[in-house]
């Protein structure tokens, strides 16, 4: 018997009980849509997180916290380490900083601010592609760059810090702070040195030449001042301690290592290999790429769990298919008996019923997939709007709640067809076992 | 054509645990030559239908063997028997056994579909067969829209459409009036003469039995007459 004729049979049979077949298809369509929509949330959020990570500028950055000193302790990086790292394949630049180990105050006529001071290596920042919001990177000894929030927190020195007010953006109101052009502004850098147990205040001049961009993370606050190595050397010369530490020069420990170092890889692909070679050489490294593995595992578990729950829904729908097929076999038993008598082979009869249950499952799956896409698009459009009105908060752009990749469709189709075929197996086998004589006597 | 050797059949009766056995056919040996018409007669309950069902493969013998066209059909699997039936046997039943949801045309076409024939060949053969049985004007009638005689002609057309060498009929005239019966008998004779088709016909009716060149009588499951009808 030809496959085409088998399908004609199936369609004729299905037409005989349209309502029942329709309800069965509806049930399997609903269960498939349930599975896909449920799992699509895990797929959507996973995509969003991955995209967020990959598109963030930090994705090519590797933080180097130190180097294994051989005894399990970490050592901070030296200039020689930096040269080594810069020579590695795939490394674009290595930015590094030493922190001045005391509180520093910056004063200009009528304004003051307490800030952390870092010595930075500006050429490598330039190479790393770090851009300034305004001005240019410092070049000579007295020039400095300041963080994005420096000027915003440069307070008038005649106001009581307890009484200042902040605007809605969390920044000082303009009437309490500096509002002029910060570029070219000259400050007194105030710091202290120890001499025979006494703290003595010293000042050196600095001029702002550049303001850094706002940090990538919104919650990150940058009101630091970035100085040149020559400037740090000047401070160290005055205090007589490394990194201008506030101790007696005689008691000071030698500490010339970098407090932070960030490797900028050429691109995302290079990050992995650079990470590996750094780790091999005993550096302690961190990158958000290394977190991605964990994120992936987490989401894959979530996906598997949701698909499993969806599969239960399909299993429930398969009871309907089982029922429909059992009834179809019972109703058609006399016809099957006649066909067997004429010479229809049991194999063909079994195949016809299996095809019929699979066909029902397939139509259900196709409708279910179509519905899932509609729901998914609807959710992605509506949910952000709802959340934004309810929580009155803007959601990050590009947030995707639901995504239906082809693999998910494939998984759902395979599960649905597998389950429907299984549920059609028993009725199909019953059809082949129909006794010709009993069927012709209408006894079944 | 048909070779039956020491065939016995028992039915198992009753509920599990308290079963009894009923000997329906006892040690039957029989030879049916090609091209003949054999009628089987006997009292009700003597085992005629059982014998025919064994030949058809609808039930399997308890003992003995059946050879048809040199094939030991009693040892066939279900699958093999189905294929063999489609190729070599046509059936005419007392109650016609047409599929009610199919038209006369579709019922006749069914064996051709099962055989896997192309649509074009099917159409030609079916229409020709309908003409042969005189039903060319009843193509789209459902069995419920046909008279008993017309239904029987549809079932004969279905049995003949693949031109099998053997046709088995269990009381084919049982539901027909005497005039229609006469038509049918004439038709059977004609098919036998023109196409050389072998017929095995069960009947209660002497008129029917007369068309056979040989009559077999069964009584209580045993062959009591196995010869040419006098
Ligand atoms: N499926 C069955 N199970 C048990 N016993 C059966 C079965 N079919 C037939 N019999 C018994 O076998 C015997 C022979 O039955 P069979 O149908 O062969 O008779 P028959 O000669 O065709 O009778 P009739 O002329 O009335 O059709 C009967 O006693 C009947 O009760
Ligand atoms: Mg009988």
mmCIF file with all atom_site columns, N, CA, C and O in Angstrom, chain A residues 283-324:
data_model
loop_
_atom_site.group_PDB
_atom_site.id
_atom_site.type_symbol
_atom_site.label_atom_id
_atom_site.label_alt_id
_atom_site.label_comp_id
_atom_site.label_asym_id
_atom_site.label_entity_id
_atom_site.label_seq_id
_atom_site.pdbx_PDB_ins_code
_atom_site.Cartn_x
_atom_site.Cartn_y
_atom_site.Cartn_z
_atom_site.occupancy
_atom_site.B_iso_or_equiv
_atom_site.pdbx_formal_charge
_atom_site.auth_seq_id
_atom_site.auth_comp_id
_atom_site.auth_asym_id
_atom_site.auth_atom_id
_atom_site.pdbx_PDB_model_num
ATOM 1   N N  . UNK A 1 283 ? 49.788 33.858 37.718 1.00 0.00 ? 283 UNK A N  1
ATOM 2   C CA . UNK A 1 283 ? 49.075 35.096 38.047 1.00 0.00 ? 283 UNK A CA 1
ATOM 3   C C  . UNK A 1 283 ? 47.675 34.760 38.551 1.00 0.00 ? 283 UNK A C  1
ATOM 4   O O  . UNK A 1 283 ? 47.066 33.780 38.128 1.00 0.00 ? 283 UNK A O  1
ATOM 5   N N  . UNK A 1 284 ? 47.201 35.589 39.468 1.00 0.00 ? 284 UNK A N  1
ATOM 6   C CA . UNK A 1 284 ? 45.816 35.440 39.916 1.00 0.00 ? 284 UNK A CA 1
ATOM 7   C C  . UNK A 1 284 ? 44.949 36.328 39.029 1.00 0.00 ? 284 UNK A C  1
ATOM 8   O O  . UNK A 1 284 ? 45.142 37.536 38.997 1.00 0.00 ? 284 UNK A O  1
ATOM 9   N N  . UNK A 1 285 ? 44.055 35.712 38.287 1.00 0.00 ? 285 UNK A N  1
ATOM 10  C CA . UNK A 1 285 ? 43.309 36.487 37.301 1.00 0.00 ? 285 UNK A CA 1
ATOM 11  C C  . UNK A 1 285 ? 41.805 36.337 37.508 1.00 0.00 ? 285 UNK A C  1
ATOM 12  O O  . UNK A 1 285 ? 41.326 35.368 38.093 1.00 0.00 ? 285 UNK A O  1
ATOM 13  N N  . UNK A 1 286 ? 41.081 37.328 37.022 1.00 0.00 ? 286 UNK A N  1
ATOM 14  C CA . UNK A 1 286 ? 39.622 37.267 37.049 1.00 0.00 ? 286 UNK A CA 1
ATOM 15  C C  . UNK A 1 286 ? 39.088 37.951 35.794 1.00 0.00 ? 286 UNK A C  1
ATOM 16  O O  . UNK A 1 286 ? 39.595 38.995 35.376 1.00 0.00 ? 286 UNK A O  1
ATOM 17  N N  . UNK A 1 287 ? 38.077 37.349 35.201 1.00 0.00 ? 287 UNK A N  1
ATOM 18  C CA . UNK A 1 287 ? 37.428 38.012 34.064 1.00 0.00 ? 287 UNK A CA 1
ATOM 19  C C  . UNK A 1 287 ? 35.972 37.585 34.052 1.00 0.00 ? 287 UNK A C  1
ATOM 20  O O  . UNK A 1 287 ? 35.632 36.494 34.516 1.00 0.00 ? 287 UNK A O  1
ATOM 21  N N  . UNK A 1 288 ? 35.096 38.430 33.529 1.00 0.00 ? 288 UNK A N  1
ATOM 22  C CA . UNK A 1 288 ? 33.683 38.036 33.527 1.00 0.00 ? 288 UNK A CA 1
ATOM 23  C C  . UNK A 1 288 ? 33.451 36.868 32.586 1.00 0.00 ? 288 UNK A C  1
ATOM 24  O O  . UNK A 1 288 ? 32.480 36.155 32.717 1.00 0.00 ? 288 UNK A O  1
ATOM 25  N N  . UNK A 1 289 ? 34.382 36.666 31.659 1.00 0.00 ? 289 UNK A N  1
ATOM 26  C CA . UNK A 1 289 ? 34.249 35.514 30.765 1.00 0.00 ? 289 UNK A CA 1
ATOM 27  C C  . UNK A 1 289 ? 34.291 34.216 31.585 1.00 0.00 ? 289 UNK A C  1
ATOM 28  O O  . UNK A 1 289 ? 33.582 33.257 31.291 1.00 0.00 ? 289 UNK A O  1
ATOM 29  N N  . UNK A 1 290 ? 35.127 34.225 32.630 1.00 0.00 ? 290 UNK A N  1
ATOM 30  C CA . UNK A 1 290 ? 35.217 32.998 33.428 1.00 0.00 ? 290 UNK A CA 1
ATOM 31  C C  . UNK A 1 290 ? 33.917 32.747 34.190 1.00 0.00 ? 290 UNK A C  1
ATOM 32  O O  . UNK A 1 290 ? 33.619 31.625 34.568 1.00 0.00 ? 290 UNK A O  1
ATOM 33  N N  . UNK A 1 291 ? 33.144 33.807 34.386 1.00 0.00 ? 291 UNK A N  1
ATOM 34  C CA . UNK A 1 291 ? 31.857 33.625 35.054 1.00 0.00 ? 291 UNK A CA 1
ATOM 35  C C  . UNK A 1 291 ? 30.811 33.059 34.095 1.00 0.00 ? 291 UNK A C  1
ATOM 36  O O  . UNK A 1 291 ? 29.816 32.499 34.506 1.00 0.00 ? 291 UNK A O  1
ATOM 37  N N  . UNK A 1 292 ? 31.072 33.252 32.805 1.00 0.00 ? 292 UNK A N  1
ATOM 38  C CA . UNK A 1 292 ? 30.076 32.857 31.817 1.00 0.00 ? 292 UNK A CA 1
ATOM 39  C C  . UNK A 1 292 ? 29.818 31.357 31.842 1.00 0.00 ? 292 UNK A C  1
ATOM 40  O O  . UNK A 1 292 ? 28.687 30.918 31.639 1.00 0.00 ? 292 UNK A O  1
ATOM 41  N N  . UNK A 1 293 ? 30.880 30.577 32.107 1.00 0.00 ? 293 UNK A N  1
ATOM 42  C CA . UNK A 1 293 ? 30.715 29.127 32.202 1.00 0.00 ? 293 UNK A CA 1
ATOM 43  C C  . UNK A 1 293 ? 29.671 28.773 33.236 1.00 0.00 ? 293 UNK A C  1
ATOM 44  O O  . UNK A 1 293 ? 28.760 27.977 32.989 1.00 0.00 ? 293 UNK A O  1
ATOM 45  N N  . UNK A 1 294 ? 29.772 29.413 34.386 1.00 0.00 ? 294 UNK A N  1
ATOM 46  C CA . UNK A 1 294 ? 28.818 29.136 35.464 1.00 0.00 ? 294 UNK A CA 1
ATOM 47  C C  . UNK A 1 294 ? 27.421 29.590 35.086 1.00 0.00 ? 294 UNK A C  1
ATOM 48  O O  . UNK A 1 294 ? 26.445 28.895 35.336 1.00 0.00 ? 294 UNK A O  1
ATOM 49  N N  . UNK A 1 295 ? 27.375 30.779 34.456 1.00 0.00 ? 295 UNK A N  1
ATOM 50  C CA . UNK A 1 295 ? 26.062 31.297 34.020 1.00 0.00 ? 295 UNK A CA 1
ATOM 51  C C  . UNK A 1 295 ? 25.418 30.304 33.061 1.00 0.00 ? 295 UNK A C  1
ATOM 52  O O  . UNK A 1 295 ? 24.250 29.959 33.179 1.00 0.00 ? 295 UNK A O  1
ATOM 53  N N  . UNK A 1 296 ? 26.239 29.805 32.114 1.00 0.00 ? 296 UNK A N  1
ATOM 54  C CA . UNK A 1 296 ? 25.711 28.846 31.140 1.00 0.00 ? 296 UNK A CA 1
ATOM 55  C C  . UNK A 1 296 ? 25.174 27.595 31.821 1.00 0.00 ? 296 UNK A C  1
ATOM 56  O O  . UNK A 1 296 ? 24.088 27.125 31.507 1.00 0.00 ? 296 UNK A O  1
ATOM 57  N N  . UNK A 1 297 ? 25.954 27.056 32.767 1.00 0.00 ? 297 UNK A N  1
ATOM 58  C CA . UNK A 1 297 ? 25.513 25.852 33.470 1.00 0.00 ? 297 UNK A CA 1
ATOM 59  C C  . UNK A 1 297 ? 24.174 26.101 34.152 1.00 0.00 ? 297 UNK A C  1
ATOM 60  O O  . UNK A 1 297 ? 23.231 25.308 34.042 1.00 0.00 ? 297 UNK A O  1
ATOM 61  N N  . UNK A 1 298 ? 24.113 27.235 34.839 1.00 0.00 ? 298 UNK A N  1
ATOM 62  C CA . UNK A 1 298 ? 22.900 27.575 35.573 1.00 0.00 ? 298 UNK A CA 1
ATOM 63  C C  . UNK A 1 298 ? 21.688 27.621 34.641 1.00 0.00 ? 298 UNK A C  1
ATOM 64  O O  . UNK A 1 298 ? 20.650 27.010 34.896 1.00 0.00 ? 298 UNK A O  1
ATOM 65  N N  . UNK A 1 299 ? 21.861 28.328 33.528 1.00 0.00 ? 299 UNK A N  1
ATOM 66  C CA . UNK A 1 299 ? 20.732 28.463 32.610 1.00 0.00 ? 299 UNK A CA 1
ATOM 67  C C  . UNK A 1 299 ? 20.390 27.136 31.943 1.00 0.00 ? 299 UNK A C  1
ATOM 68  O O  . UNK A 1 299 ? 19.232 26.853 31.690 1.00 0.00 ? 299 UNK A O  1
ATOM 69  N N  . UNK A 1 300 ? 21.424 26.336 31.662 1.00 0.00 ? 300 UNK A N  1
ATOM 70  C CA . UNK A 1 300 ? 21.131 25.049 31.031 1.00 0.00 ? 300 UNK A CA 1
ATOM 71  C C  . UNK A 1 300 ? 20.326 24.153 31.968 1.00 0.00 ? 300 UNK A C  1
ATOM 72  O O  . UNK A 1 300 ? 19.437 23.434 31.535 1.00 0.00 ? 300 UNK A O  1
ATOM 73  N N  . UNK A 1 301 ? 20.651 24.224 33.253 1.00 0.00 ? 301 UNK A N  1
ATOM 74  C CA . UNK A 1 301 ? 19.864 23.451 34.225 1.00 0.00 ? 301 UNK A CA 1
ATOM 75  C C  . UNK A 1 301 ? 18.422 23.960 34.222 1.00 0.00 ? 301 UNK A C  1
ATOM 76  O O  . UNK A 1 301 ? 17.467 23.177 34.194 1.00 0.00 ? 301 UNK A O  1
ATOM 77  N N  . UNK A 1 302 ? 18.278 25.292 34.229 1.00 0.00 ? 302 UNK A N  1
ATOM 78  C CA . UNK A 1 302 ? 16.930 25.869 34.229 1.00 0.00 ? 302 UNK A CA 1
ATOM 79  C C  . UNK A 1 302 ? 16.160 25.439 32.985 1.00 0.00 ? 302 UNK A C  1
ATOM 80  O O  . UNK A 1 302 ? 14.990 25.042 33.054 1.00 0.00 ? 302 UNK A O  1
ATOM 81  N N  . UNK A 1 303 ? 16.842 25.470 31.829 1.00 0.00 ? 303 UNK A N  1
ATOM 82  C CA . UNK A 1 303 ? 16.185 25.063 30.579 1.00 0.00 ? 303 UNK A CA 1
ATOM 83  C C  . UNK A 1 303 ? 15.720 23.615 30.667 1.00 0.00 ? 303 UNK A C  1
ATOM 84  O O  . UNK A 1 303 ? 14.575 23.288 30.339 1.00 0.00 ? 303 UNK A O  1
ATOM 85  N N  . UNK A 1 304 ? 16.641 22.750 31.114 1.00 0.00 ? 304 UNK A N  1
ATOM 86  C CA . UNK A 1 304 ? 16.298 21.320 31.189 1.00 0.00 ? 304 UNK A CA 1
ATOM 87  C C  . UNK A 1 304 ? 15.104 21.117 32.118 1.00 0.00 ? 304 UNK A C  1
ATOM 88  O O  . UNK A 1 304 ? 14.180 20.357 31.808 1.00 0.00 ? 304 UNK A O  1
ATOM 89  N N  . UNK A 1 305 ? 15.115 21.832 33.241 1.00 0.00 ? 305 UNK A N  1
ATOM 90  C CA . UNK A 1 305 ? 14.015 21.702 34.205 1.00 0.00 ? 305 UNK A CA 1
ATOM 91  C C  . UNK A 1 305 ? 12.695 22.125 33.592 1.00 0.00 ? 305 UNK A C  1
ATOM 92  O O  . UNK A 1 305 ? 11.685 21.423 33.728 1.00 0.00 ? 305 UNK A O  1
ATOM 93  N N  . UNK A 1 306 ? 12.706 23.261 32.893 1.00 0.00 ? 306 UNK A N  1
ATOM 94  C CA . UNK A 1 306 ? 11.460 23.761 32.314 1.00 0.00 ? 306 UNK A CA 1
ATOM 95  C C  . UNK A 1 306 ? 10.982 22.848 31.190 1.00 0.00 ? 306 UNK A C  1
ATOM 96  O O  . UNK A 1 306 ? 9.783  22.582 31.053 1.00 0.00 ? 306 UNK A O  1
ATOM 97  N N  . UNK A 1 307 ? 11.924 22.341 30.395 1.00 0.00 ? 307 UNK A N  1
ATOM 98  C CA . UNK A 1 307 ? 11.540 21.412 29.327 1.00 0.00 ? 307 UNK A CA 1
ATOM 99  C C  . UNK A 1 307 ? 10.931 20.157 29.944 1.00 0.00 ? 307 UNK A C  1
ATOM 100 O O  . UNK A 1 307 ? 9.955  19.608 29.440 1.00 0.00 ? 307 UNK A O  1
ATOM 101 N N  . UNK A 1 308 ? 11.495 19.737 31.071 1.00 0.00 ? 308 UNK A N  1
ATOM 102 C CA . UNK A 1 308 ? 10.962 18.553 31.750 1.00 0.00 ? 308 UNK A CA 1
ATOM 103 C C  . UNK A 1 308 ? 9.510  18.795 32.179 1.00 0.00 ? 308 UNK A C  1
ATOM 104 O O  . UNK A 1 308 ? 8.629  17.952 31.960 1.00 0.00 ? 308 UNK A O  1
ATOM 105 N N  . UNK A 1 309 ? 9.266  19.966 32.771 1.00 0.00 ? 309 UNK A N  1
ATOM 106 C CA . UNK A 1 309 ? 7.892  20.280 33.198 1.00 0.00 ? 309 UNK A CA 1
ATOM 107 C C  . UNK A 1 309 ? 6.964  20.306 31.988 1.00 0.00 ? 309 UNK A C  1
ATOM 108 O O  . UNK A 1 309 ? 5.862  19.764 32.005 1.00 0.00 ? 309 UNK A O  1
ATOM 109 N N  . UNK A 1 310 ? 7.460  20.919 30.886 1.00 0.00 ? 310 UNK A N  1
ATOM 110 C CA . UNK A 1 310 ? 6.664  20.962 29.658 1.00 0.00 ? 310 UNK A CA 1
ATOM 111 C C  . UNK A 1 310 ? 6.376  19.563 29.125 1.00 0.00 ? 310 UNK A C  1
ATOM 112 O O  . UNK A 1 310 ? 5.292  19.289 28.610 1.00 0.00 ? 310 UNK A O  1
ATOM 113 N N  . UNK A 1 311 ? 7.364  18.674 29.292 1.00 0.00 ? 311 UNK A N  1
ATOM 114 C CA . UNK A 1 311 ? 7.179  17.299 28.816 1.00 0.00 ? 311 UNK A CA 1
ATOM 115 C C  . UNK A 1 311 ? 6.038  16.623 29.566 1.00 0.00 ? 311 UNK A C  1
ATOM 116 O O  . UNK A 1 311 ? 5.271  15.849 28.993 1.00 0.00 ? 311 UNK A O  1
ATOM 117 N N  . UNK A 1 312 ? 5.921  16.950 30.847 1.00 0.00 ? 312 UNK A N  1
ATOM 118 C CA . UNK A 1 312 ? 4.813  16.378 31.624 1.00 0.00 ? 312 UNK A CA 1
ATOM 119 C C  . UNK A 1 312 ? 3.483  16.807 31.013 1.00 0.00 ? 312 UNK A C  1
ATOM 120 O O  . UNK A 1 312 ? 2.560  16.006 30.871 1.00 0.00 ? 312 UNK A O  1
ATOM 121 N N  . UNK A 1 313 ? 3.424  18.088 30.604 1.00 0.00 ? 313 UNK A N  1
ATOM 122 C CA . UNK A 1 313 ? 2.188  18.568 29.965 1.00 0.00 ? 313 UNK A CA 1
ATOM 123 C C  . UNK A 1 313 ? 1.904  17.770 28.694 1.00 0.00 ? 313 UNK A C  1
ATOM 124 O O  . UNK A 1 313 ? 0.757  17.388 28.427 1.00 0.00 ? 313 UNK A O  1
ATOM 125 N N  . UNK A 1 314 ? 2.953  17.510 27.922 1.00 0.00 ? 314 UNK A N  1
ATOM 126 C CA . UNK A 1 314 ? 2.759  16.737 26.686 1.00 0.00 ? 314 UNK A CA 1
ATOM 127 C C  . UNK A 1 314 ? 2.314  15.317 27.017 1.00 0.00 ? 314 UNK A C  1
ATOM 128 O O  . UNK A 1 314 ? 1.457  14.751 26.342 1.00 0.00 ? 314 UNK A O  1
ATOM 129 N N  . UNK A 1 315 ? 2.893  14.760 28.090 1.00 0.00 ? 315 UNK A N  1
ATOM 130 C CA . UNK A 1 315 ? 2.490  13.411 28.498 1.00 0.00 ? 315 UNK A CA 1
ATOM 131 C C  . UNK A 1 315 ? 1.002  13.385 28.841 1.00 0.00 ? 315 UNK A C  1
ATOM 132 O O  . UNK A 1 315 ? 0.289  12.447 28.490 1.00 0.00 ? 315 UNK A O  1
ATOM 133 N N  . UNK A 1 316 ? 0.555  14.444 29.520 1.00 0.00 ? 316 UNK A N  1
ATOM 134 C CA . UNK A 1 316 ? -0.867 14.504 29.874 1.00 0.00 ? 316 UNK A CA 1
ATOM 135 C C  . UNK A 1 316 ? -1.716 14.567 28.604 1.00 0.00 ? 316 UNK A C  1
ATOM 136 O O  . UNK A 1 316 ? -2.699 13.854 28.459 1.00 0.00 ? 316 UNK A O  1
ATOM 137 N N  . UNK A 1 317 ? -1.258 15.411 27.651 1.00 0.00 ? 317 UNK A N  1
ATOM 138 C CA . UNK A 1 317 ? -1.995 15.504 26.385 1.00 0.00 ? 317 UNK A CA 1
ATOM 139 C C  . UNK A 1 317 ? -1.995 14.172 25.654 1.00 0.00 ? 317 UNK A C  1
ATOM 140 O O  . UNK A 1 317 ? -2.943 13.840 24.935 1.00 0.00 ? 317 UNK A O  1
ATOM 141 N N  . UNK A 1 318 ? -0.931 13.397 25.855 1.00 0.00 ? 318 UNK A N  1
ATOM 142 C CA . UNK A 1 318 ? -0.833 12.123 25.132 1.00 0.00 ? 318 UNK A CA 1
ATOM 143 C C  . UNK A 1 318 ? -1.894 11.129 25.604 1.00 0.00 ? 318 UNK A C  1
ATOM 144 O O  . UNK A 1 318 ? -2.281 10.229 24.860 1.00 0.00 ? 318 UNK A O  1
ATOM 145 N N  . UNK A 1 319 ? -2.374 11.331 26.823 1.00 0.00 ? 319 UNK A N  1
ATOM 146 C CA . UNK A 1 319 ? -3.477 10.480 27.290 1.00 0.00 ? 319 UNK A CA 1
ATOM 147 C C  . UNK A 1 319 ? -4.670 10.679 26.367 1.00 0.00 ? 319 UNK A C  1
ATOM 148 O O  . UNK A 1 319 ? -5.351 9.734  25.994 1.00 0.00 ? 319 UNK A O  1
ATOM 149 N N  . UNK A 1 320 ? -4.882 11.934 25.971 1.00 0.00 ? 320 UNK A N  1
ATOM 150 C CA . UNK A 1 320 ? -5.969 12.242 25.034 1.00 0.00 ? 320 UNK A CA 1
ATOM 151 C C  . UNK A 1 320 ? -5.771 11.540 23.709 1.00 0.00 ? 320 UNK A C  1
ATOM 152 O O  . UNK A 1 320 ? -6.722 10.989 23.137 1.00 0.00 ? 320 UNK A O  1
ATOM 153 N N  . UNK A 1 321 ? -4.534 11.558 23.232 1.00 0.00 ? 321 UNK A N  1
ATOM 154 C CA . UNK A 1 321 ? -4.256 10.896 21.948 1.00 0.00 ? 321 UNK A CA 1
ATOM 155 C C  . UNK A 1 321 ? -4.483 9.393  22.082 1.00 0.00 ? 321 UNK A C  1
ATOM 156 O O  . UNK A 1 321 ? -5.099 8.770  21.214 1.00 0.00 ? 321 UNK A O  1
ATOM 157 N N  . UNK A 1 322 ? -4.023 8.839  23.195 1.00 0.00 ? 322 UNK A N  1
ATOM 158 C CA . UNK A 1 322 ? -4.217 7.411  23.439 1.00 0.00 ? 322 UNK A CA 1
ATOM 159 C C  . UNK A 1 322 ? -5.710 7.066  23.387 1.00 0.00 ? 322 UNK A C  1
ATOM 160 O O  . UNK A 1 322 ? -6.138 6.130  22.725 1.00 0.00 ? 322 UNK A O  1
ATOM 161 N N  . UNK A 1 323 ? -6.470 7.894  24.077 1.00 0.00 ? 323 UNK A N  1
ATOM 162 C CA . UNK A 1 323 ? -7.915 7.700  24.142 1.00 0.00 ? 323 UNK A CA 1
ATOM 163 C C  . UNK A 1 323 ? -8.556 7.780  22.753 1.00 0.00 ? 323 UNK A C  1
ATOM 164 O O  . UNK A 1 323 ? -9.327 6.916  22.347 1.00 0.00 ? 323 UNK A O  1
ATOM 165 N N  . UNK A 1 324 ? -8.198 8.841  22.039 1.00 0.00 ? 324 UNK A N  1
ATOM 166 C CA . UNK A 1 324 ? -8.746 9.035  20.696 1.00 0.00 ? 324 UNK A CA 1
ATOM 167 C C  . UNK A 1 324 ? -8.419 7.853  19.790 1.00 0.00 ? 324 UNK A C  1
ATOM 168 O O  . UNK A 1 324 ? -9.288 7.353  19.066 1.00 0.00 ? 324 UNK A O  1
#
